[in-house]
Short mmCIF file of C-alpha atoms in Angstrom, two decimals:
data_model
loop_
_atom_site.label_atom_id
_atom_site.label_comp_id
_atom_site.label_asym_id
_atom_site.label_seq_id
_atom_site.Cartn_x
_atom_site.Cartn_y
_atom_site.Cartn_z
CA MET A 1 4.85 11.59 -23.54
CA GLN A 2 3.76 15.01 -24.71
CA ARG A 3 1.89 15.92 -21.32
CA LEU A 4 5.26 15.09 -19.64
CA LEU A 5 7.35 17.33 -21.78
CA LEU A 6 4.78 20.30 -21.14
CA LEU A 7 4.85 19.83 -17.78
CA GLY A 8 8.90 21.14 -17.43
CA SER A 9 12.06 19.08 -16.53
CA LEU A 10 11.65 15.92 -14.14
CA TRP A 11 14.29 14.87 -12.23
CA LEU A 12 15.31 11.48 -10.68
CA LEU A 13 14.59 10.92 -6.93
CA ALA A 14 17.21 9.40 -4.44
CA ALA A 15 16.26 6.49 -2.17
CA PRO A 16 13.94 7.79 0.66
CA PRO A 17 15.43 8.03 3.72
CA ALA A 18 14.58 4.99 6.37
CA SER A 19 13.84 7.72 8.88
CA SER A 20 10.43 9.60 8.68
CA ILE A 21 9.17 12.76 10.37
CA PHE A 22 10.29 11.55 13.71
CA GLN A 23 13.89 12.06 12.29
CA ARG A 24 15.89 14.93 14.32
CA PRO A 25 17.20 17.74 12.05
CA THR A 26 20.85 17.42 11.10
CA GLY A 27 23.06 19.14 13.55
CA SER A 28 20.66 18.78 16.36
CA PRO A 29 21.62 17.40 19.87
CA ALA A 30 21.08 13.71 19.97
CA PRO A 31 18.12 12.68 21.74
CA PRO A 32 18.46 12.20 25.62
CA ARG A 33 19.33 8.16 26.67
CA LEU A 34 15.87 6.54 27.25
CA GLN A 35 15.64 6.18 31.06
CA TYR A 36 11.99 4.55 31.23
CA LEU A 37 11.48 2.93 27.86
CA LEU A 38 13.75 0.06 26.52
CA GLU A 39 14.79 0.63 23.25
CA PRO A 40 12.88 -2.16 20.69
CA LEU A 41 14.96 -4.93 19.31
CA HIS A 42 13.50 -4.89 16.17
CA ALA A 43 12.44 -1.36 14.73
CA THR A 44 10.04 -2.73 12.28
CA VAL A 45 7.30 -5.23 12.60
CA HIS A 46 6.48 -7.67 9.79
CA THR A 47 3.10 -9.04 8.84
CA GLN A 48 0.18 -9.90 7.01
CA ARG A 49 -3.16 -8.48 5.91
CA GLY A 50 -6.20 -10.26 8.32
CA ALA A 51 -3.08 -11.10 10.80
CA THR A 52 -2.53 -10.01 14.18
CA ALA A 53 0.32 -7.66 14.86
CA THR A 54 1.89 -6.63 17.89
CA LEU A 55 4.33 -3.67 18.24
CA PRO A 56 6.48 -3.88 21.17
CA CYS A 57 6.64 -0.97 23.72
CA VAL A 58 8.16 -2.03 27.16
CA LEU A 59 9.15 0.13 30.23
CA ARG A 60 12.17 -0.78 32.59
CA ALA A 61 10.97 1.19 35.41
CA LEU A 62 7.30 2.55 36.28
CA PRO A 63 7.70 6.47 36.58
CA ARG A 64 4.98 8.28 39.29
CA ASN A 65 1.80 9.86 37.49
CA TYR A 66 2.72 8.81 34.03
CA ARG A 67 1.05 7.95 30.72
CA VAL A 68 1.75 5.85 27.33
CA LYS A 69 0.18 7.52 24.38
CA TRP A 70 0.63 5.37 21.03
CA SER A 71 -0.17 7.24 18.05
CA LYS A 72 0.53 6.89 14.09
CA VAL A 73 1.92 9.23 11.33
CA GLU A 74 -0.83 9.28 8.52
CA PRO A 75 1.16 9.28 5.60
CA ALA A 76 -1.49 11.34 3.34
CA ASN A 77 -0.94 14.39 5.59
CA TYR A 78 1.81 13.48 8.10
CA ARG A 79 0.16 14.44 11.07
CA GLU A 80 -0.23 11.87 14.18
CA SER A 81 -3.18 10.39 14.98
CA ILE A 82 -3.51 9.06 18.82
CA ILE A 83 -4.80 5.47 19.15
CA ILE A 84 -4.76 4.60 22.71
CA ILE A 85 -3.77 6.36 26.16
CA THR A 86 -3.45 4.36 29.34
CA ASN A 87 -2.07 5.18 32.94
CA GLY A 88 -1.00 1.60 34.01
CA LEU A 89 -4.59 0.98 35.31
CA TYR A 90 -7.15 2.52 32.52
CA HIS A 91 -6.76 2.85 29.00
CA LYS A 92 -8.94 4.95 26.42
CA ASN A 93 -8.86 4.21 22.40
CA TYR A 94 -9.28 6.58 19.90
CA GLY A 95 -9.84 6.94 16.21
CA PRO A 96 -11.06 4.39 13.60
CA LEU A 97 -8.52 1.83 14.92
CA SER A 98 -9.99 1.60 17.91
CA PRO A 99 -12.31 -1.81 17.49
CA ARG A 100 -9.08 -3.46 16.71
CA VAL A 101 -6.49 -2.48 19.02
CA SER A 102 -5.71 -3.29 22.61
CA LEU A 103 -2.75 -3.37 25.13
CA ARG A 104 -1.08 -6.87 25.09
CA HIS A 105 -0.18 -6.00 28.99
CA SER A 106 1.48 -9.64 29.62
CA HIS A 107 3.12 -8.11 32.58
CA ARG A 108 3.05 -4.39 34.70
CA TYR A 109 5.62 -3.08 32.21
CA ASP A 110 4.33 -3.84 29.36
CA ALA A 111 2.55 -1.27 26.98
CA SER A 112 2.97 -3.04 23.64
CA LEU A 113 0.06 -2.44 21.17
CA THR A 114 -1.70 -5.14 19.73
CA ILE A 115 -3.49 -4.77 16.37
CA THR A 116 -6.07 -7.40 15.08
CA ASP A 117 -7.19 -8.41 11.52
CA VAL A 118 -4.21 -5.59 10.47
CA ALA A 119 -5.59 -3.91 7.19
CA LEU A 120 -3.68 -2.26 4.24
CA GLU A 121 -4.17 1.30 5.91
CA ASP A 122 -2.41 0.14 9.28
CA GLU A 123 1.19 0.00 7.35
CA GLY A 124 3.04 2.83 8.19
CA ARG A 125 4.93 4.73 11.52
CA TYR A 126 3.90 4.29 15.01
CA ARG A 127 4.87 6.00 18.35
CA CYS A 128 4.95 4.99 21.79
CA GLN A 129 5.37 7.77 24.01
CA LEU A 130 6.02 8.09 27.64
CA VAL A 131 4.37 11.11 29.40
CA ASN A 132 6.02 11.61 32.29
CA GLY A 133 6.02 15.73 33.06
CA LEU A 134 9.69 17.31 31.57
CA GLU A 135 11.00 13.82 31.31
CA ASP A 136 8.94 12.50 28.08
CA GLU A 137 10.34 9.90 26.13
CA SER A 138 9.55 7.88 22.95
CA VAL A 139 9.95 4.91 20.56
CA SER A 140 8.94 4.87 17.15
CA LEU A 141 8.29 1.43 14.98
CA THR A 142 7.30 0.76 11.76
CA LEU A 143 4.78 -2.06 10.44
CA HIS A 144 5.20 -3.32 7.32
CA LEU A 145 3.02 -5.20 5.25
CA GLU A 146 4.83 -7.14 2.13
CA GLY A 147 2.61 -6.28 -0.74
CA VAL A 148 2.72 -5.42 -4.48
CA VAL A 149 2.13 -2.00 -6.49
CA PHE A 150 0.22 -1.69 -9.79
CA PRO A 151 -0.69 1.17 -12.04
CA TYR A 152 -4.53 1.49 -12.79
CA GLN A 153 -6.63 3.35 -15.12
CA PRO A 154 -10.10 3.26 -15.95
CA SER A 155 -12.19 1.60 -18.53
CA ASN A 156 -12.01 5.54 -20.57
CA GLY A 157 -8.16 5.51 -21.18
CA ARG A 158 -5.32 7.07 -19.45
CA TYR A 159 -5.23 10.39 -17.05
CA LYS A 160 -8.86 10.64 -16.10
CA PHE A 161 -8.79 10.64 -12.01
CA ASN A 162 -8.28 13.71 -9.92
CA TYR A 163 -6.92 12.45 -6.79
CA HIS A 164 -10.29 11.46 -5.02
CA GLU A 165 -11.38 9.39 -7.76
CA ALA A 166 -7.60 7.83 -7.72
CA LYS A 167 -8.00 6.68 -4.09
CA ARG A 168 -11.60 5.57 -4.84
CA ALA A 169 -10.62 3.50 -7.44
CA CYS A 170 -7.88 1.69 -5.38
CA GLU A 171 -10.19 1.11 -2.96
CA GLN A 172 -12.69 -0.69 -5.16
CA GLN A 173 -9.80 -2.94 -6.25
CA ASP A 174 -9.05 -4.38 -2.93
CA SER A 175 -5.99 -2.31 -2.83
CA ARG A 176 -5.24 1.48 -1.79
CA LEU A 177 -2.92 4.06 -3.13
CA ALA A 178 0.77 3.79 -2.96
CA THR A 179 2.92 5.53 -0.48
CA TYR A 180 6.28 7.56 -2.11
CA GLN A 181 8.10 4.36 -0.21
CA GLN A 182 6.18 1.79 -1.50
CA LEU A 183 6.50 3.06 -5.22
CA TYR A 184 10.26 3.47 -4.81
CA LYS A 185 10.54 -0.15 -3.46
CA ALA A 186 8.54 -1.51 -6.62
CA TRP A 187 10.52 0.72 -8.97
CA THR A 188 13.63 -1.41 -7.67
CA GLU A 189 11.83 -4.84 -8.09
CA GLY A 190 11.22 -3.47 -11.90
CA LEU A 191 7.99 -1.61 -11.99
CA ASP A 192 8.21 0.63 -15.61
CA TRP A 193 5.14 2.43 -16.42
CA CYS A 194 5.30 5.64 -18.60
CA ASN A 195 2.02 7.27 -17.11
CA ALA A 196 2.22 9.28 -14.29
CA GLY A 197 -0.10 8.55 -11.44
CA TRP A 198 -1.42 9.60 -8.05
CA ILE A 199 -0.22 8.43 -4.79
CA LEU A 200 -0.99 8.67 -1.24
CA ASP A 201 0.20 11.85 -0.35
CA GLY A 202 -1.26 13.51 -3.03
CA THR A 203 1.86 13.82 -5.45
CA VAL A 204 2.44 12.32 -8.67
CA HIS A 205 5.12 10.41 -9.92
CA TYR A 206 6.10 7.32 -12.53
CA PRO A 207 8.73 4.56 -12.46
CA ILE A 208 11.26 4.05 -15.62
CA ILE A 209 13.24 0.96 -15.49
CA ASN A 210 14.31 1.17 -19.21
CA SER A 211 14.80 4.97 -20.53
CA ARG A 212 13.07 5.81 -23.73
CA GLU A 213 11.96 8.79 -26.06
CA PRO A 214 8.02 8.88 -25.09
CA CYS A 215 9.04 8.97 -21.26
CA GLY A 216 11.06 11.80 -20.52
CA GLY A 217 13.77 10.83 -23.18
CA ARG A 218 16.71 8.69 -23.41
CA LEU A 219 18.90 11.00 -21.75
CA LEU A 220 17.41 11.07 -18.41
CA LEU A 221 18.71 8.23 -15.94
CA PRO A 222 16.05 5.56 -14.69
CA GLY A 223 14.26 6.51 -11.44
CA VAL A 224 10.88 7.42 -10.23
CA ARG A 225 10.33 10.84 -11.69
CA THR A 226 8.03 13.17 -10.25
CA TYR A 227 5.55 15.98 -11.04
CA GLY A 228 5.69 16.92 -7.61
CA ALA A 229 2.46 17.97 -5.94
CA ARG A 230 -0.86 18.38 -7.83
CA ASP A 231 -4.33 19.97 -7.49
CA LYS A 232 -6.37 17.14 -6.28
CA GLN A 233 -9.07 18.24 -7.72
CA LYS A 234 -8.69 19.63 -11.14
CA ASP A 235 -5.71 17.69 -12.22
CA ARG A 236 -5.91 14.00 -13.67
CA PHE A 237 -3.25 11.37 -13.81
CA ASP A 238 -3.67 7.38 -13.33
CA ALA A 239 -3.07 5.72 -9.89
CA PHE A 240 -0.68 3.73 -8.13
CA CYS A 241 -2.57 0.84 -5.86
CA PHE A 242 -0.80 -1.19 -3.16
CA THR A 243 -2.07 -4.15 -2.13
CA SER A 244 -1.16 -7.44 -0.11
CA ALA A 245 -1.92 -10.79 0.36
CA LEU A 246 -4.90 -11.73 2.42
CA GLN A 247 -4.45 -14.75 4.48
CA GLY A 248 -6.79 -17.61 3.96
CA SER A 249 -7.95 -16.41 0.51
CA GLN A 250 -7.84 -18.03 -2.95
CA VAL A 251 -7.98 -16.40 -6.69
CA TYR A 252 -8.91 -19.26 -9.29
CA PHE A 253 -9.80 -19.46 -12.92
CA ILE A 254 -12.36 -20.74 -14.12
CA ARG A 255 -12.71 -22.00 -18.02
CA GLY A 256 -15.23 -20.87 -20.46
CA HIS A 257 -16.47 -19.00 -23.20
CA LEU A 258 -18.29 -16.45 -20.78
CA ASN A 259 -19.52 -12.96 -21.16
CA PHE A 260 -18.96 -10.24 -18.11
CA LYS A 261 -22.58 -11.01 -16.59
CA GLU A 262 -22.09 -14.83 -16.79
CA ALA A 263 -18.59 -14.94 -15.75
CA GLY A 264 -19.77 -12.93 -12.34
CA GLN A 265 -22.58 -15.66 -12.14
CA ALA A 266 -20.07 -18.73 -12.70
CA CYS A 267 -17.87 -17.37 -9.25
CA ARG A 268 -21.12 -16.87 -7.54
CA ASN A 269 -22.28 -20.59 -8.61
CA HIS A 270 -18.88 -21.79 -6.69
CA GLY A 271 -19.60 -19.57 -3.67
CA ALA A 272 -16.93 -17.16 -4.65
CA ALA A 273 -16.79 -13.30 -6.11
CA ILE A 274 -15.36 -12.21 -9.17
CA ALA A 275 -11.97 -11.05 -8.45
CA LYS A 276 -10.83 -7.29 -8.07
CA VAL A 277 -7.87 -6.73 -9.64
CA GLY A 278 -5.75 -6.26 -6.43
CA GLN A 279 -6.27 -9.81 -5.79
CA LEU A 280 -5.41 -10.75 -8.86
CA TYR A 281 -1.98 -8.93 -8.80
CA SER A 282 -2.08 -10.32 -5.14
CA ALA A 283 -2.10 -14.11 -6.18
CA TRP A 284 0.25 -13.31 -8.64
CA LYS A 285 2.65 -12.00 -6.58
CA PHE A 286 2.09 -14.13 -3.25
CA SER A 287 0.66 -17.44 -4.76
CA GLN A 288 3.17 -17.50 -7.69
CA LEU A 289 -0.63 -17.85 -9.87
CA ASP A 290 0.20 -18.60 -13.42
CA ARG A 291 -2.32 -18.81 -16.15
CA CYS A 292 -2.13 -18.08 -19.74
CA ASP A 293 -5.87 -17.63 -20.11
CA GLY A 294 -7.64 -14.29 -19.94
CA GLY A 295 -10.22 -13.86 -17.82
CA TRP A 296 -12.94 -11.23 -16.54
CA LEU A 297 -12.24 -9.21 -13.49
CA ALA A 298 -14.95 -7.12 -11.40
CA ASP A 299 -13.89 -4.04 -13.07
CA GLY A 300 -14.91 -5.25 -16.61
CA SER A 301 -11.27 -5.89 -17.59
CA VAL A 302 -9.75 -8.88 -19.05
CA ARG A 303 -6.62 -9.96 -17.31
CA TYR A 304 -3.87 -13.06 -16.75
CA PRO A 305 -1.07 -13.32 -14.47
CA ILE A 306 2.54 -14.62 -15.72
CA THR A 307 5.07 -16.02 -13.12
CA THR A 308 7.09 -18.08 -15.95
CA PRO A 309 7.11 -16.25 -19.13
CA ARG A 310 7.21 -17.79 -22.06
CA GLN A 311 6.52 -17.04 -25.65
CA ARG A 312 2.94 -18.53 -26.47
CA CYS A 313 1.90 -16.57 -23.34
CA GLY A 314 2.23 -12.86 -24.76
CA GLY A 315 5.95 -13.26 -25.24
CA LEU A 316 6.94 -10.40 -22.79
CA PRO A 317 10.21 -11.48 -21.15
CA ASP A 318 9.46 -10.54 -17.55
CA PRO A 319 6.88 -11.79 -15.16
CA GLY A 320 3.52 -9.90 -15.03
CA VAL A 321 -0.36 -9.59 -15.07
CA ARG A 322 -1.05 -9.00 -18.71
CA SER A 323 -4.10 -6.88 -19.30
CA PHE A 324 -6.46 -7.30 -22.49
CA GLY A 325 -8.03 -3.93 -21.76
CA PHE A 326 -11.89 -3.56 -21.40
CA PRO A 327 -13.67 -5.52 -24.44
CA SER A 328 -17.15 -5.33 -24.85
CA LYS A 329 -18.87 -7.31 -21.79
CA GLU A 330 -21.20 -8.55 -24.00
CA LEU A 331 -18.21 -10.87 -25.44
CA ARG A 332 -17.99 -14.59 -24.83
CA THR A 333 -14.65 -15.04 -25.47
CA TYR A 334 -12.76 -15.37 -21.91
CA GLY A 335 -13.28 -17.49 -18.74
CA THR A 336 -13.11 -15.69 -15.21
CA TYR A 337 -11.13 -15.73 -12.47
CA CYS A 338 -12.69 -15.92 -9.01
CA PHE A 339 -12.06 -14.70 -5.34
CA VAL A 340 -12.96 -16.72 -1.87
CA GLY A 341 -12.07 -15.05 1.08
CA LYS A 342 -11.30 -15.95 4.47
#
């Protein structure tokens, strides 16, 4: 990667800390013991896209004139966005999550937050804060979606996206730009990719399992290598997208010798839509979809998912979604992968 060498030295990133912006600085005094809020039994809530998830926040006592405020840390800018505020009797919702959130309120001490139809962008850090004059307290929780990270580039080659284009490209493929934590986890699970790509916070990275000359050289240790923050308008790279399973959905293959237009029509004839790249990756990861047949996808690429590697299906030793790139849309060589949502 000549571009990599021109950009200067790279370094290996250590595993990210489990805490986030709620982490207290080293050497600062420990936070006071919670007086009104119960410490959650589990700090991470696991869920699926399309499901209903509840983030627990329970009071052990009700102070006078209190409010409970729920907020979410936005990983793109590390700011907190208010979701809902309640005084125990009335509440008000805020922001884009407003139509899908409510307070569970199973009893008078319960201020837990319920999110319906969980979306990809809902993953992240949340804070439940008791506002009570000088005695404010808070607990933080993480909403986690099990997912898969995949590299993405357009039909006209690598390093074509600025940040905003990369963000749109992932969204068009039923995914979103990955966070650093998601990319790091994917690297620990075997993601090895030599092209650098944008992630959600506007930084650029690439994950390497097998050190090699075109990817920074053999002397650099494996790791998630970084270009750091780049100009979101001017600089151009690939994208690392994140997607998750969607409850009640299915991806399946239709055999045939179809051009791109015929592939889309074949899916519609079955009451489905031609699958997007993120949907195929999700089916490969979570439904163990395994086919040795190349099929059209919505972006005009041809790919096939392999969970059990074998010689006659590409010959590569590891599972993955293989790609034939972006052949001519007039070519009548491939079948198609279709998607049916819930």
